[in-house]
Every structure is written in C-alpha cells, then in structure tokens.
Coordinates of C-alpha atoms in Angstrom, one line a residue:
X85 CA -17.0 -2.2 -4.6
X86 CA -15.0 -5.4 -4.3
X87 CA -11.3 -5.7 -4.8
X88 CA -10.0 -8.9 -5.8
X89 CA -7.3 -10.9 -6.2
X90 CA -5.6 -12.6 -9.0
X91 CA -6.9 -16.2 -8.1
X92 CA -10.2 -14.6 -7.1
X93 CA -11.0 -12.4 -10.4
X94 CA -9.9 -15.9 -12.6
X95 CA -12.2 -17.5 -10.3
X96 CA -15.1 -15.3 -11.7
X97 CA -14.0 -15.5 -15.3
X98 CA -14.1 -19.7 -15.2
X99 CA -17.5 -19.2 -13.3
X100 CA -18.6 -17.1 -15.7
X101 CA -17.6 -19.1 -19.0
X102 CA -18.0 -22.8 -17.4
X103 CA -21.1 -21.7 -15.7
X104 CA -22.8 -19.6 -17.1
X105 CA -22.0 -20.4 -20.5
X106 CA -20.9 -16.6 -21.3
X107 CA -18.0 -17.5 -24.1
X108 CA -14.6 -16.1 -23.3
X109 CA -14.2 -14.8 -26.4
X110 CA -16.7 -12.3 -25.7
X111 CA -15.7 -11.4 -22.2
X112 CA -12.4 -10.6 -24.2
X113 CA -14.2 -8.6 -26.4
X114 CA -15.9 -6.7 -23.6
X115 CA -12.9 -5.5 -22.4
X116 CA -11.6 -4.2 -25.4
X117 CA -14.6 -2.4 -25.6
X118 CA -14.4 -0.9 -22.8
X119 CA -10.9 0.2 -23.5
X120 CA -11.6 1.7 -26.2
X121 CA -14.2 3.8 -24.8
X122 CA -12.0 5.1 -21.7
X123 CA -9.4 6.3 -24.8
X124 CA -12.1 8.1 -26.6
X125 CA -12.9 10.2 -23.0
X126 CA -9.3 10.9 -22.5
X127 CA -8.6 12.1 -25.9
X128 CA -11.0 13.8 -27.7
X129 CA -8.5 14.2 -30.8
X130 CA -8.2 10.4 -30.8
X131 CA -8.6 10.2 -34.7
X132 CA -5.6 12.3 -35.0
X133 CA -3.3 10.0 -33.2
X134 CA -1.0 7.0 -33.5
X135 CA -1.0 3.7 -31.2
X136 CA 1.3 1.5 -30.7
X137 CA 0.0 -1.8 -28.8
X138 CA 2.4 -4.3 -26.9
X139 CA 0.8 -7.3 -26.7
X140 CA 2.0 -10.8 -24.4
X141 CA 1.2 -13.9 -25.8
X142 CA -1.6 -14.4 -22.8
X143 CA -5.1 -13.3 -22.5
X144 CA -4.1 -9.6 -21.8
X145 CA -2.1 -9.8 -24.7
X146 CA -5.8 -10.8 -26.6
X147 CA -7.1 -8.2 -25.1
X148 CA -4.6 -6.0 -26.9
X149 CA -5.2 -7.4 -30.2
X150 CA -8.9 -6.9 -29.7
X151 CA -8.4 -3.4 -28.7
X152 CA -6.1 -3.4 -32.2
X153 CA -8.8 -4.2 -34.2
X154 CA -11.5 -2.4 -32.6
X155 CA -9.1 0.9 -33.2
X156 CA -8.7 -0.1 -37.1
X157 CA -12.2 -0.7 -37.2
X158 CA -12.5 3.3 -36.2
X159 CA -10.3 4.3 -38.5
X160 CA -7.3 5.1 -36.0
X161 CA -3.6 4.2 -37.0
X162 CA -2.8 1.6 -34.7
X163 CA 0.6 -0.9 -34.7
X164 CA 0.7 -4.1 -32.6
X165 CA 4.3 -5.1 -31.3
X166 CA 3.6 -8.9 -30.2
X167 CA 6.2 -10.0 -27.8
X168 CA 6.0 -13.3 -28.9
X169 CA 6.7 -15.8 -31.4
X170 CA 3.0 -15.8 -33.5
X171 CA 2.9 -19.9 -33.0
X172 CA 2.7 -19.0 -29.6
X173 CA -0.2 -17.7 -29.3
X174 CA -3.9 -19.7 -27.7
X175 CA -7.0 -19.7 -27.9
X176 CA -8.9 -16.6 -27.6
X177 CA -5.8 -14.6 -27.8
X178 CA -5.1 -16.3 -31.2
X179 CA -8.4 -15.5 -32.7
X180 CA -7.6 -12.4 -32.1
X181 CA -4.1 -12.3 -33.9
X182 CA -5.6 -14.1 -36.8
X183 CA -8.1 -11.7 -37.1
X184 CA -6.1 -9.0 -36.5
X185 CA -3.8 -9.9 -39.7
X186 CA -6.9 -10.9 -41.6
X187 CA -7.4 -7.1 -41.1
X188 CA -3.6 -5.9 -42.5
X189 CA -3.0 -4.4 -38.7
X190 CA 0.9 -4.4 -38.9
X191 CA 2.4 -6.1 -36.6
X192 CA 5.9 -6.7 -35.4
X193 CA 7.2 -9.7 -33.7
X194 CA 9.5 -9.1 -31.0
X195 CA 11.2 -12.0 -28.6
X196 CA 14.8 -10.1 -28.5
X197 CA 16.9 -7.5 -27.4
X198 CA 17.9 -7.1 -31.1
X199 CA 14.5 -7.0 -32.8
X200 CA 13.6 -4.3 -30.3
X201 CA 16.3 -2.2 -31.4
X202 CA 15.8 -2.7 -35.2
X203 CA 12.0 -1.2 -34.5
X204 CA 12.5 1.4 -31.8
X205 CA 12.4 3.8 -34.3
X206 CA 9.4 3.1 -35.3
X207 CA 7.6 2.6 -31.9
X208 CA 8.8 6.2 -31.1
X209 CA 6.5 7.8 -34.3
X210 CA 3.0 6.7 -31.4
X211 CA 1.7 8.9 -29.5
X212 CA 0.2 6.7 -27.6
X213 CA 1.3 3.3 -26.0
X214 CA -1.3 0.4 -25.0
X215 CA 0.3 -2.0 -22.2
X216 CA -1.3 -5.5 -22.8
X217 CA 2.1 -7.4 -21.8
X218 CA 0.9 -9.4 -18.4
X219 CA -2.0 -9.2 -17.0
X220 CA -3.0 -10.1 -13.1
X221 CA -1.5 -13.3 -13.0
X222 CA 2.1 -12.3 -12.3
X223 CA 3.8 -13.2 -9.0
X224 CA 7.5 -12.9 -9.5
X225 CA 9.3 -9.6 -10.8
X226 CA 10.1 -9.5 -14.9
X227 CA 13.2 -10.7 -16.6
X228 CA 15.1 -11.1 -19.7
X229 CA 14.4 -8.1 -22.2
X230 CA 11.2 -7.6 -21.1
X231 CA 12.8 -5.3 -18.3
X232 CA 14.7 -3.6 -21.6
X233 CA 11.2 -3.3 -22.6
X234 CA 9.4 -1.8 -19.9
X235 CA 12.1 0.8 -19.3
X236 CA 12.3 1.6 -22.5
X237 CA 8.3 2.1 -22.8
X238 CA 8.5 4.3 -19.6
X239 CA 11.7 6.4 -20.9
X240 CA 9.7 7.2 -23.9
X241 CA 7.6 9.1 -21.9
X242 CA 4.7 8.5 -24.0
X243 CA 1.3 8.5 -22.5
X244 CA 1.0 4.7 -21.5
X245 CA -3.0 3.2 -20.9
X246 CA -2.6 -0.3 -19.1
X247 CA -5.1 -2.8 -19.6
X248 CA -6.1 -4.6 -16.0
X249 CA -3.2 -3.6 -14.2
X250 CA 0.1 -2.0 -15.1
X251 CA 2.7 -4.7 -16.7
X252 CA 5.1 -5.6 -13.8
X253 CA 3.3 -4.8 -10.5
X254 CA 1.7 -8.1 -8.7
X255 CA -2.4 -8.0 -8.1
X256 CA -2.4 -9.2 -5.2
X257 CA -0.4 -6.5 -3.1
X258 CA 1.3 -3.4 -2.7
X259 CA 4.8 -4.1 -3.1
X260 CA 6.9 -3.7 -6.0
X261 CA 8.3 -6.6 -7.3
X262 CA 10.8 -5.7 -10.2
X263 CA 10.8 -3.4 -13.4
X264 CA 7.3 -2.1 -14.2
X265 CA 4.9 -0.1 -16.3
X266 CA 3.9 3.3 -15.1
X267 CA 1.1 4.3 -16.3
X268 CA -1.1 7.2 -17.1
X269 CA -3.9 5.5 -17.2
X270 CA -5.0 1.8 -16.1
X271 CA -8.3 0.4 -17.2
X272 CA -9.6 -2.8 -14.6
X273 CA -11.5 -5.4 -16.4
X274 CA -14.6 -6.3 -13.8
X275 CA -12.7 -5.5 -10.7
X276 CA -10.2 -3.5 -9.0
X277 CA -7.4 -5.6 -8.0
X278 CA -5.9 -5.0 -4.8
X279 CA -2.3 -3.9 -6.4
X280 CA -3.9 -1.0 -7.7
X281 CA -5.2 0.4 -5.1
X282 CA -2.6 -0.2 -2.1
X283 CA 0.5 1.7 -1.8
X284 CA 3.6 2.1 -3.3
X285 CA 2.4 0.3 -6.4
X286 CA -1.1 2.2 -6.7
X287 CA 1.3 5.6 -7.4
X288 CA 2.1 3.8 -10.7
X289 CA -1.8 3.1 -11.8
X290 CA -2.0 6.9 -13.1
X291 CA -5.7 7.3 -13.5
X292 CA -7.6 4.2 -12.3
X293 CA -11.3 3.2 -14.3
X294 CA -12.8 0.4 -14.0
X295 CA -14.8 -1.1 -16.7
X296 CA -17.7 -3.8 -17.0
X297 CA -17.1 -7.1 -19.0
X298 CA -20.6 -8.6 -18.9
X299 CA -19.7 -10.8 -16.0
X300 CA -23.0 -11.0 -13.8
X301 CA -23.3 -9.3 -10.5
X302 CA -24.8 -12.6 -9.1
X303 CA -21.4 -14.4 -9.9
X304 CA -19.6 -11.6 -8.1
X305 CA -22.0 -11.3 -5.3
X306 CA -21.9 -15.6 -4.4
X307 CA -18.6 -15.1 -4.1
X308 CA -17.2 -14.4 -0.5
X309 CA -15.0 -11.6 -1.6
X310 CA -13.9 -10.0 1.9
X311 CA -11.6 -7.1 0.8
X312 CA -13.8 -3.7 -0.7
X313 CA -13.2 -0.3 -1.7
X314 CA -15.2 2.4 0.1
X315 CA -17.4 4.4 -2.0
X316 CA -19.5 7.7 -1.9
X317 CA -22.6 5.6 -2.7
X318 CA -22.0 3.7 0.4
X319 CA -20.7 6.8 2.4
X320 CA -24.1 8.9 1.4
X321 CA -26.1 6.2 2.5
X322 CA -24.5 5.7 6.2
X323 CA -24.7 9.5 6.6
X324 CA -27.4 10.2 9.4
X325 CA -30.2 12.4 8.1
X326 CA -31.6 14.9 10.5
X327 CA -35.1 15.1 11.3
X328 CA -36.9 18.0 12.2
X329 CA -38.4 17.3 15.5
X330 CA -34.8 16.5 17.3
X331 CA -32.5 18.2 20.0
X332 CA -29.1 17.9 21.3
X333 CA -29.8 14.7 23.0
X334 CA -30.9 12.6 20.5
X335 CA -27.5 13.0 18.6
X336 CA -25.5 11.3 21.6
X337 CA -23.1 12.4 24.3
X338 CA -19.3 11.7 23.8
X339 CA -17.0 11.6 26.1
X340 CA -13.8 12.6 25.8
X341 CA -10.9 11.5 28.3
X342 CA -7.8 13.1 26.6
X343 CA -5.0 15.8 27.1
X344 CA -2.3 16.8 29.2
X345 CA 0.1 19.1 30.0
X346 CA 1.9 20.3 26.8
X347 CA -0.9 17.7 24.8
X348 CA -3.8 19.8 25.1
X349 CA -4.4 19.9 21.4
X350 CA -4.8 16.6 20.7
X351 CA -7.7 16.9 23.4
X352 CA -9.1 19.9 21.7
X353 CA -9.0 18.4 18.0
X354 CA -10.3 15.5 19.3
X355 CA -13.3 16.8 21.2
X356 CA -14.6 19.4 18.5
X357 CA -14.0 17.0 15.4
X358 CA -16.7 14.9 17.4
X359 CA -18.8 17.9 16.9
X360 CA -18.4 18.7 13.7
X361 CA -19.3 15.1 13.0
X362 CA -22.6 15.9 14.8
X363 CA -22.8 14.7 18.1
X364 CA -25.2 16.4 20.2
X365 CA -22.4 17.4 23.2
X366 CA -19.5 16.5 24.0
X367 CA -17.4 16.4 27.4
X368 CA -14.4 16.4 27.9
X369 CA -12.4 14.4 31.0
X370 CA -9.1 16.7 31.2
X371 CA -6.1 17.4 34.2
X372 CA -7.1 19.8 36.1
X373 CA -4.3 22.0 35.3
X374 CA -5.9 22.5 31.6
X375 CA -9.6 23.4 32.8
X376 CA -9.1 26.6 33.0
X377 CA -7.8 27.2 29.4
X378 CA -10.3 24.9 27.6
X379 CA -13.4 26.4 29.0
X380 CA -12.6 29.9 27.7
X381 CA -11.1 28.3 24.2
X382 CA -14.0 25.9 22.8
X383 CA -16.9 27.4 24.3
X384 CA -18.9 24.3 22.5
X385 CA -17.2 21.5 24.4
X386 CA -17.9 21.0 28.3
X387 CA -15.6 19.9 30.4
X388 CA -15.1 17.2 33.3
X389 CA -11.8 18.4 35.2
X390 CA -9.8 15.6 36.5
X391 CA -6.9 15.0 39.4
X392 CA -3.8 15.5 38.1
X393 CA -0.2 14.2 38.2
X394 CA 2.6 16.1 38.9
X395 CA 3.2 15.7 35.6
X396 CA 0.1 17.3 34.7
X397 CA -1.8 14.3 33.0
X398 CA -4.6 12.3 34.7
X399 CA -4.0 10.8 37.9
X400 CA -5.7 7.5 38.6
X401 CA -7.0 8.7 41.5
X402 CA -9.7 9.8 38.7
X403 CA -11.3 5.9 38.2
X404 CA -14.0 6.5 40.6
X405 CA -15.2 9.7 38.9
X406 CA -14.8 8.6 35.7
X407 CA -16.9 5.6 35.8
X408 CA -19.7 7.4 37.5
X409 CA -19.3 9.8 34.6
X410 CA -19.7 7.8 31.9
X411 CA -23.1 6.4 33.2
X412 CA -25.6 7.2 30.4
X413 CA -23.0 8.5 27.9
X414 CA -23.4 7.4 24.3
X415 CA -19.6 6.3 23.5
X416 CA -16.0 7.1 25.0
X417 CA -13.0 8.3 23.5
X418 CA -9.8 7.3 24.8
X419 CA -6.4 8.7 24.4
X420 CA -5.1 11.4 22.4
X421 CA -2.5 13.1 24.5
X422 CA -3.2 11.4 27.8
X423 CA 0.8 10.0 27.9
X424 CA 1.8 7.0 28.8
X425 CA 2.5 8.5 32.6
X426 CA 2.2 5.3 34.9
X427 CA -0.3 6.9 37.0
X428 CA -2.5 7.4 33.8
X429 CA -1.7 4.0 32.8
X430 CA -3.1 2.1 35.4
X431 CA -6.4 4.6 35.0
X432 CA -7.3 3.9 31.8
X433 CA -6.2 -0.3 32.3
X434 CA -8.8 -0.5 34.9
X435 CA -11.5 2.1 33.2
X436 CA -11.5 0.2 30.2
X437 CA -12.5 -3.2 31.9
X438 CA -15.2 -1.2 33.3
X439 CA -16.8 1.0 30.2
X440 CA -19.9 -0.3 28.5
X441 CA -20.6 2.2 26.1
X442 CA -19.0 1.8 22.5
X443 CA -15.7 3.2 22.9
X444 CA -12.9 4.2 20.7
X445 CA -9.6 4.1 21.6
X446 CA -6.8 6.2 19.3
X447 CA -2.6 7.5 20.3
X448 CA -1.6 7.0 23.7
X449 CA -4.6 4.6 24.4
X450 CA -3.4 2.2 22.4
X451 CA 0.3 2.6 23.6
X452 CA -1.1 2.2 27.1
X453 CA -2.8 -1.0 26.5
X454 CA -0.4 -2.8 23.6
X455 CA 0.5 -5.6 26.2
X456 CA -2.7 -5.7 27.4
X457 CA -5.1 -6.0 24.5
X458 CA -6.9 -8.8 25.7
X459 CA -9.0 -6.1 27.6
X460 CA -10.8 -5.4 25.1
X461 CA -12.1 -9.0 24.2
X462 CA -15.4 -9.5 24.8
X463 CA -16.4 -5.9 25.5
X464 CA -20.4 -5.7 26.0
X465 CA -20.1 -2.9 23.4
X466 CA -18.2 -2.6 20.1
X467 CA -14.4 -1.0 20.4
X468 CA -12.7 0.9 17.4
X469 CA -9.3 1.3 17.5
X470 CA -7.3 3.6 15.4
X471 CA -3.6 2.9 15.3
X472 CA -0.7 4.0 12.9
X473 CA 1.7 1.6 12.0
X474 CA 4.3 1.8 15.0
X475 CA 0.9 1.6 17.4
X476 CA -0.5 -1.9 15.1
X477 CA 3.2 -3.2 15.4
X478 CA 3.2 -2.8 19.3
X479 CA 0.0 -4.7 19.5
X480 CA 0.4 -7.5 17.4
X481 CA 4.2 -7.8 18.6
X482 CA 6.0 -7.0 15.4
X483 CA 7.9 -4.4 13.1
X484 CA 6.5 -1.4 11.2
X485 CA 7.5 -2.4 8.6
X486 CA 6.1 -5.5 8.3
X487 CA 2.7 -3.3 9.1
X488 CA 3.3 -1.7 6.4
X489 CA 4.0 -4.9 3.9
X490 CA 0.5 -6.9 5.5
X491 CA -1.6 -3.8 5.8
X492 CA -4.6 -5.7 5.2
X493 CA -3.7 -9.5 6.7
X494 CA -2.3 -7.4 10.0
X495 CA -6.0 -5.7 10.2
X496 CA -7.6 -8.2 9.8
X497 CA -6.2 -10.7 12.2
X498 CA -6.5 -7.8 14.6
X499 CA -10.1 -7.3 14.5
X500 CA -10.7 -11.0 14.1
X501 CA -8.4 -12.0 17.1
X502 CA -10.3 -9.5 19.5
X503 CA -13.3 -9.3 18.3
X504 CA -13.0 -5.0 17.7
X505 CA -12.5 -2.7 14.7
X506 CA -9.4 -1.6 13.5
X507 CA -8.8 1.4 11.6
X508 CA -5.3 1.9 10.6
X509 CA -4.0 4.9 9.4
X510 CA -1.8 5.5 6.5
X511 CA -2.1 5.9 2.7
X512 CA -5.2 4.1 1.9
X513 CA -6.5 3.7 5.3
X514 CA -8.3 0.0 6.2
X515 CA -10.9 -0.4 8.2
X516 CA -11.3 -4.3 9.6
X517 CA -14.3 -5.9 11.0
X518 CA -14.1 -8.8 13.2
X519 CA -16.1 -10.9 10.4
X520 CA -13.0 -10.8 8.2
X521 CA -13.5 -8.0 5.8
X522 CA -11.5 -5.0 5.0
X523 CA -12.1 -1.9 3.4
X524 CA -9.7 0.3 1.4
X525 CA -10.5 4.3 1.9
X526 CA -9.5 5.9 -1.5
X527 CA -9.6 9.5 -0.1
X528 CA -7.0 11.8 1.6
X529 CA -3.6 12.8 0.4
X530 CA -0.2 13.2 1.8
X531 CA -0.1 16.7 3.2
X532 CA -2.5 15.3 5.7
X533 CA 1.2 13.6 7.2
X534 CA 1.3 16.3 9.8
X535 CA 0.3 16.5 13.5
X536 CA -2.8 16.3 14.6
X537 CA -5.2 14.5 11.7
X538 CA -5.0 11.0 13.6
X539 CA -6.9 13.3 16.9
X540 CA -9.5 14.3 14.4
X541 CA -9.7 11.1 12.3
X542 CA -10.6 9.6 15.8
X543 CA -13.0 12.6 16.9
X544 CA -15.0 11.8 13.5
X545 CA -15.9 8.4 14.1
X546 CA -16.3 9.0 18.2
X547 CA -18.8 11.5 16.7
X548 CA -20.6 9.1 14.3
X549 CA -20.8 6.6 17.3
X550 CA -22.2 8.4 19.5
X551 CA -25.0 9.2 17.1
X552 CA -26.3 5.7 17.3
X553 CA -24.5 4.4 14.6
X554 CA -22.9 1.0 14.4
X555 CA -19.1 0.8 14.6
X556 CA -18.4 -0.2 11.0
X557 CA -20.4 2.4 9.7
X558 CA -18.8 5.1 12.3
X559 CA -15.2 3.9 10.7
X560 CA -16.1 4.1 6.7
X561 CA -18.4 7.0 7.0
X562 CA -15.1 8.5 9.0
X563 CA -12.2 7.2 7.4
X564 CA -13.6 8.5 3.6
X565 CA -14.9 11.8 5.0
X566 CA -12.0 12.7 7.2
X567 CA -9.6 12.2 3.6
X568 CA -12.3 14.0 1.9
X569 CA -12.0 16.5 3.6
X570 CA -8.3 16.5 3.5
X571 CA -8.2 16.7 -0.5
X572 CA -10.7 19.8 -0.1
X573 CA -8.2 21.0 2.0
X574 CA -5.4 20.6 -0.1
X575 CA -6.9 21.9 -3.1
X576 CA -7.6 24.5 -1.4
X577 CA -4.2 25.4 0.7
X578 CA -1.5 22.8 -1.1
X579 CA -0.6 19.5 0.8
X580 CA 2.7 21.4 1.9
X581 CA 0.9 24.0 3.9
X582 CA -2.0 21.8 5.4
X583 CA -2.4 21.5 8.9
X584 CA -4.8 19.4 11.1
X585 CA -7.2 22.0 11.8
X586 CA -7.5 23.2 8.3
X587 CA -9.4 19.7 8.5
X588 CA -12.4 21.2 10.6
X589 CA -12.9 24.3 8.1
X590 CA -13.4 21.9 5.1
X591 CA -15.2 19.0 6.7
X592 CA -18.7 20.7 6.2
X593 CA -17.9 21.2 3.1
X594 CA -17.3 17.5 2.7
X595 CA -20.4 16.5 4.2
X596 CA -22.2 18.8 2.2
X597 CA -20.9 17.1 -1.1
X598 CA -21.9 13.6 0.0
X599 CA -25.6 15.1 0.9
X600 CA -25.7 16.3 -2.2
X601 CA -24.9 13.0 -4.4

C-alpha cells in the first residue's frame, strides 16, 4: 500500500476532480461515509450514544459536517462545535454547514477562549468526540486556543475518532510538532499518510483504518509514489512455496562468517534463524576456539573453523580459506559478533572486495566497513545491509539522532548512493532500494529491544537470499515476518520478558499464518 504525503495525497484529490471530473463534493461525501461506517464497527451501541463533532473551517472540517449529517440522518444525537466564524466557511465545506443547519443539527460557534468555556459543559454530556479540526495540510505546530482546545479534548478522556490524521501531528513525518490530538481511533481518507505510521507521532493514531473515497486506483498507480507500507498480501506472495520433488540443495547454502570469543551467540542466532527461514544448509566460518562448542550445540548448522586471534575472533590469516569457501555458496552473511579486532578488520575489508555471491552484511560488519563503504559499490551481486541507528550514522557520517529524525530520507540516500539495500532497524523498520523507494514494516513491538533480534533479523533475510530470492523480497518478506513473529511472541510471553530466541519458537508459527492467508 502507498503512503503519501500531504502535497502528494492533494495531488490525487485535484487529479481526481480536474481530471477526471469526480466532483469534490462527493469525494467529501465518501469520506464521511466511510467514517461513519468505521464508528458503527467500533460501537455496536452506536444509537445509544452522543457525538460531539469539532469541525475547522477547511475541508476536514466539511468532512465533519458531512459526518454530522450522515449521523442525524441515522437517528444518532450528534452536536457540531465549528471552530470558526460560519462566514468563514468555502465551498464544499459550506455546503455542508448549510445543509447541516437546513437539517436543525446544533451547532456552536467557537473562535475564543471564552466561548469554549461558556460550552464546556455541554461538550462534556458526548460520549464520543469526532476530530475534523486540520486535516493533512499542517506544517507548523497549533497556536492560540486551539492548543486550549486540543488539551482540553484530550483531558476529557473521551474516546476521540480523527478524521485523516489526528489534529496537530504533521503528514509528512514522525516528529511532533506542538499540542495534538490523541486519538483512539484515526480514519485515513484514500491513503495512509506517512505521519501516521512513523514513530513517535504514530503512538498517537490509536487504531489506524483506512477508508476508500472513490479516487481511482489508476490516478494512484500513475503516480510515482516511492514510500509504501508492507503488507501480508505482498508478504504471502514473496513467500517461497515448496515443491515436492526438492532437497536440501535446491534451497541454497548460506554462509555464515560470525562469532567470537564471548560473541558466540550472535553467530548461533544468526546461523539457525537462516534455517528456520528455510535455507537448505548453512555453514558457519567461526575462530577456532568456538568449534568445539558449536558442533555439539546446533547439531543443524556445520561449521568452517577458522585461525584465530589471540583475542579469539578471526585472524586474517583466514582470507585465503574463506574465499575458496565461498565458491558455489548461495549468499554470505557477515558480521554478527566478529568485533572490530584489527586483525578481523582487515579480513573482512579485503573478503568483501572479493565475494560475488549476494551477501548481507549486519553489527560489526558494518562497523568494520563505515569508512569504507565504497566497497560495496558496484558489487556483481546485490548487498543488504542491516544497521541500527548508531551503525546508519557511522556510515553516512552523522548523528543518531538525526537517523532517527530522516529515517526514511537517510535510507534512501543510502541505498541510492551505493547502489545496496538498506534495512534499518527500529520502530517501523524501512527497507530502501537503490531505485528510491522505501517500505515501512508495520509489525514487531518494543519488547523485541533486547539483545539479540538484529542477529536473527539478519539470519532471516540471509535465509531468504540464499533461497534464490531477490534482495528486496529477502528484506520485506524478513523485516514483516521477523516483527511478526515478535508480536506472537509477545502475546504470548509479554514484551517485558521477551528474549531473542523466543523469536525462533514463534517464527513457524508466523509463517504458518501468512501460508494460510
């Protein structure tokens, strides 16, 4: 599914009216529609209750008044508090005020501190509260009594449904920019918008649907929307099917370089995640000082061992060897819990200008080759790399937390710069392609903020690759079952008491689900 813009979704609309001819009036009424029918699902008692509508003066505020009348028009008490003066009011938004009154819906003018006083009262006898204040267009925090407002709408702690996108929070990003709605339940008109979905202003979406307007899929498909949210549809379609007459081969060899002395997990989550994932067999390149422990602890995975430092990671004495080794593999992952160790450093600088395979590079990798990430332009095969926000901020020379502001710009110019794809980790994981698009992963929770998910994340898609599948569907089909099977997980355990390998017990079940859809 796309996610759009402000600019981008008004865009659409003018396409769709000048265009196509669809009046805007109607679009309007669309949407109020499909309001309307998301409140009927979430409250069955509907009848029984009271609604109180704030309505702005632009088209959202329309879209209120529509709503208004359409709730009448069922026979449901419903009060309109227009936040501004009634001359105000323009086109299709208008029509809908006039008809509104025409109807004898109350409604209250309010442009003032004072004149929200004199009716709090009666705003407090709803039980529910319709946001139709702003709608996407706003790029500059609230001001005047509309913060009053807002505060006093989230105080009330009424249930709150917000029509496109909470009152207050921009479309076009994550961050918070002043006083705003929080809402129980948002309602998108067409499209998500990318404010919704990014974090910290998607924890004040509540419940997120998204509702069709009667804007054509054409208009939406001509348009080159690059940003899109990953979805099960898509996910069960990537997912390899199995075919009878198959063996281990013909699901890939992986090779895993990880591990070292006191980082051995990270080699073992790593290496079995891959087969979980479904990669025919997996070995893993280890110091020779773990061998011994790995062969009798995950029977499944074979293992290449590897001169050591004193230090006990991987010597680059090892280049020779591991270049021989990954003749005839199906994709290489580098990384997890190989150090930084000098020794190891200059290994893996000079392996990667030698692999051919696809390859995936995740943790220390990255750290290892952050002033050196012009190695992997140009690569005869594709590169995924996995980074969290401190390892994207080493590469593209900057801050975390500017990372974290530009989650999408900074993964994008990424993949675009050098030609790989970049999956960074976080609260809504992206995935970047190096043709400009990005996709938002909706699934996984916080308890999976512990040690050891990023080893799997990356074993996942080093799975998926070495099945024969293409690096961008490797990333979405690991990034939205690797969160997957983190919500599993914490429904099953609580986020507090997840750990990484609870991961590996619920990611069949996961898989199972999306074979089922």
């Amino acid at each position: 599914m796309k996610i759009v813009t402000a600019k981008e979704m008004q865009d659409i609309d003018r396409i769709a009216i000048d265009d196509y001819g669809i009046p805007g009036i109607i679009l309007m009424e669309n949407a109020a529609k499909g309001v309307v029918v998301s409140l009927f699902k979430k409250f069955l008692d509907i009848k029984d209750k009271k609604i109180g509508i704030f309505a702005g003066k632009g088209n959202n505020g329309g879209d209120g008044l529509a709503v208004a009348r359409l709730l009448t028009d069922n026979g449901i008490a419903t009060e309109v508090y227009l936040l501004s003066k009634r001359d105000m009011l323009k086109g299709d938004a208008k029509t809908n005020l006039d008809s509104a009154e025409g109807m004898g819906i109350k409604i209250f003018e309010i442009v003032s501190l004072d004149e929200l006083e004199a009716v709090k009262d009666n705003i407090l006898k709803n039980d529910i509260f319709i946001d139709a204040i702003f709608g996407t267009g706003l790029t500059s925090g609230v001001k005047g009594y509309y913060t009053d407002l807002i505060k006093f709408i989230n105080y009330s702690k009424k249930f709150v449904l917000s029509i496109d996108i909470p009152s207050g929070l921009s479309s076009d990003t994550g961050e918070i920019i002043g006083e705003h709605i929080r809402a129980d339940l948002t309602v998108a008109l067409c499209l998500p918008k990318i404010g919704e979905i990014l974090y910290p202003s998607a924890e004040y979406i509540g419940e997120l649907e998204v509702v069709d307007i009667g804007i054509p899929e054409l208009i939406i498909n001509n348009r080159d929307i690059k940003i899109n949210l990953i979805e099960e549809k898509e996910v069960a379609r990537i997912l390899p099917k199995r075919r009878p007459d198959t063996h281990k081969g013909t699901y890939g060899h992986l090779a895993v370089i990880a591990g070292s002395r006191g980082k051995g997990g990270a080699a073992a989550l790593s290496s079995i995640s891959a087969l979980k994932a479904g990669a025919g067999l997996v070995t893993l390149a280890l110091p020779e000082c773990l061998n011994i422990s790995f062969e009798a602890g995950i029977p499944e995975v074979m293992t290449l061992p590897l001169p050591d430092t004193k230090d006990g990671t991987i010597n680059k004495s090892a280049l020779d060897i591991l270049i021989k080794f990954l003749e005839g593999k199906s994709a290489v992952l580098i990384g997890p819990g190989i150090t930084t160790n000098p020794s190891t450093s200059s290994l893996i600088k000079n392996l990667i200008k030698k692999v051919s395979c696809p390859m995936l590079i995740d943790a220390d990798g990255l750290n290892i080759i952050a002033d050196k990430i012009e190695l992997l332009k140009d690569k005869p095969s594709p590169v995924v790399v996995t980074p969290h926000p401190g390892e994207m901020a080493r590469m593209l020379n900057t801050t975390s937390k500017e990372i974290q502001a530009n989650r999408i710009e900074s993964s994008r110019k990424l993949s675009a710069e050098y030609g790989i794809y970049v999956i960074l980790k976080g609260a809504r994981t992206i995935v970047a392609t190096p043709e400009g698009e990005a996709y938002i992963n909706p699934t996984g929770n916080p308890g999976m903020a512990t040690a050891g998910t990023g080893d799997i994340l990356s074993g996942f898609v080093a799975g998926f690759l070495s099945q024969g599948l293409n690096a961008k569907e490797s990333s979405l089909l690991g990034v939205y079952l690797h969160g997957m099977a983190g919500d599993i997980a914490a429904a099953n355990f609580s986020q507090t008491a997840l750990i990484a390998s609870d991961l590996l017990k619920t990611f069949p079940e996961a898989v199972k689900l999306i074979e089922d859809c």
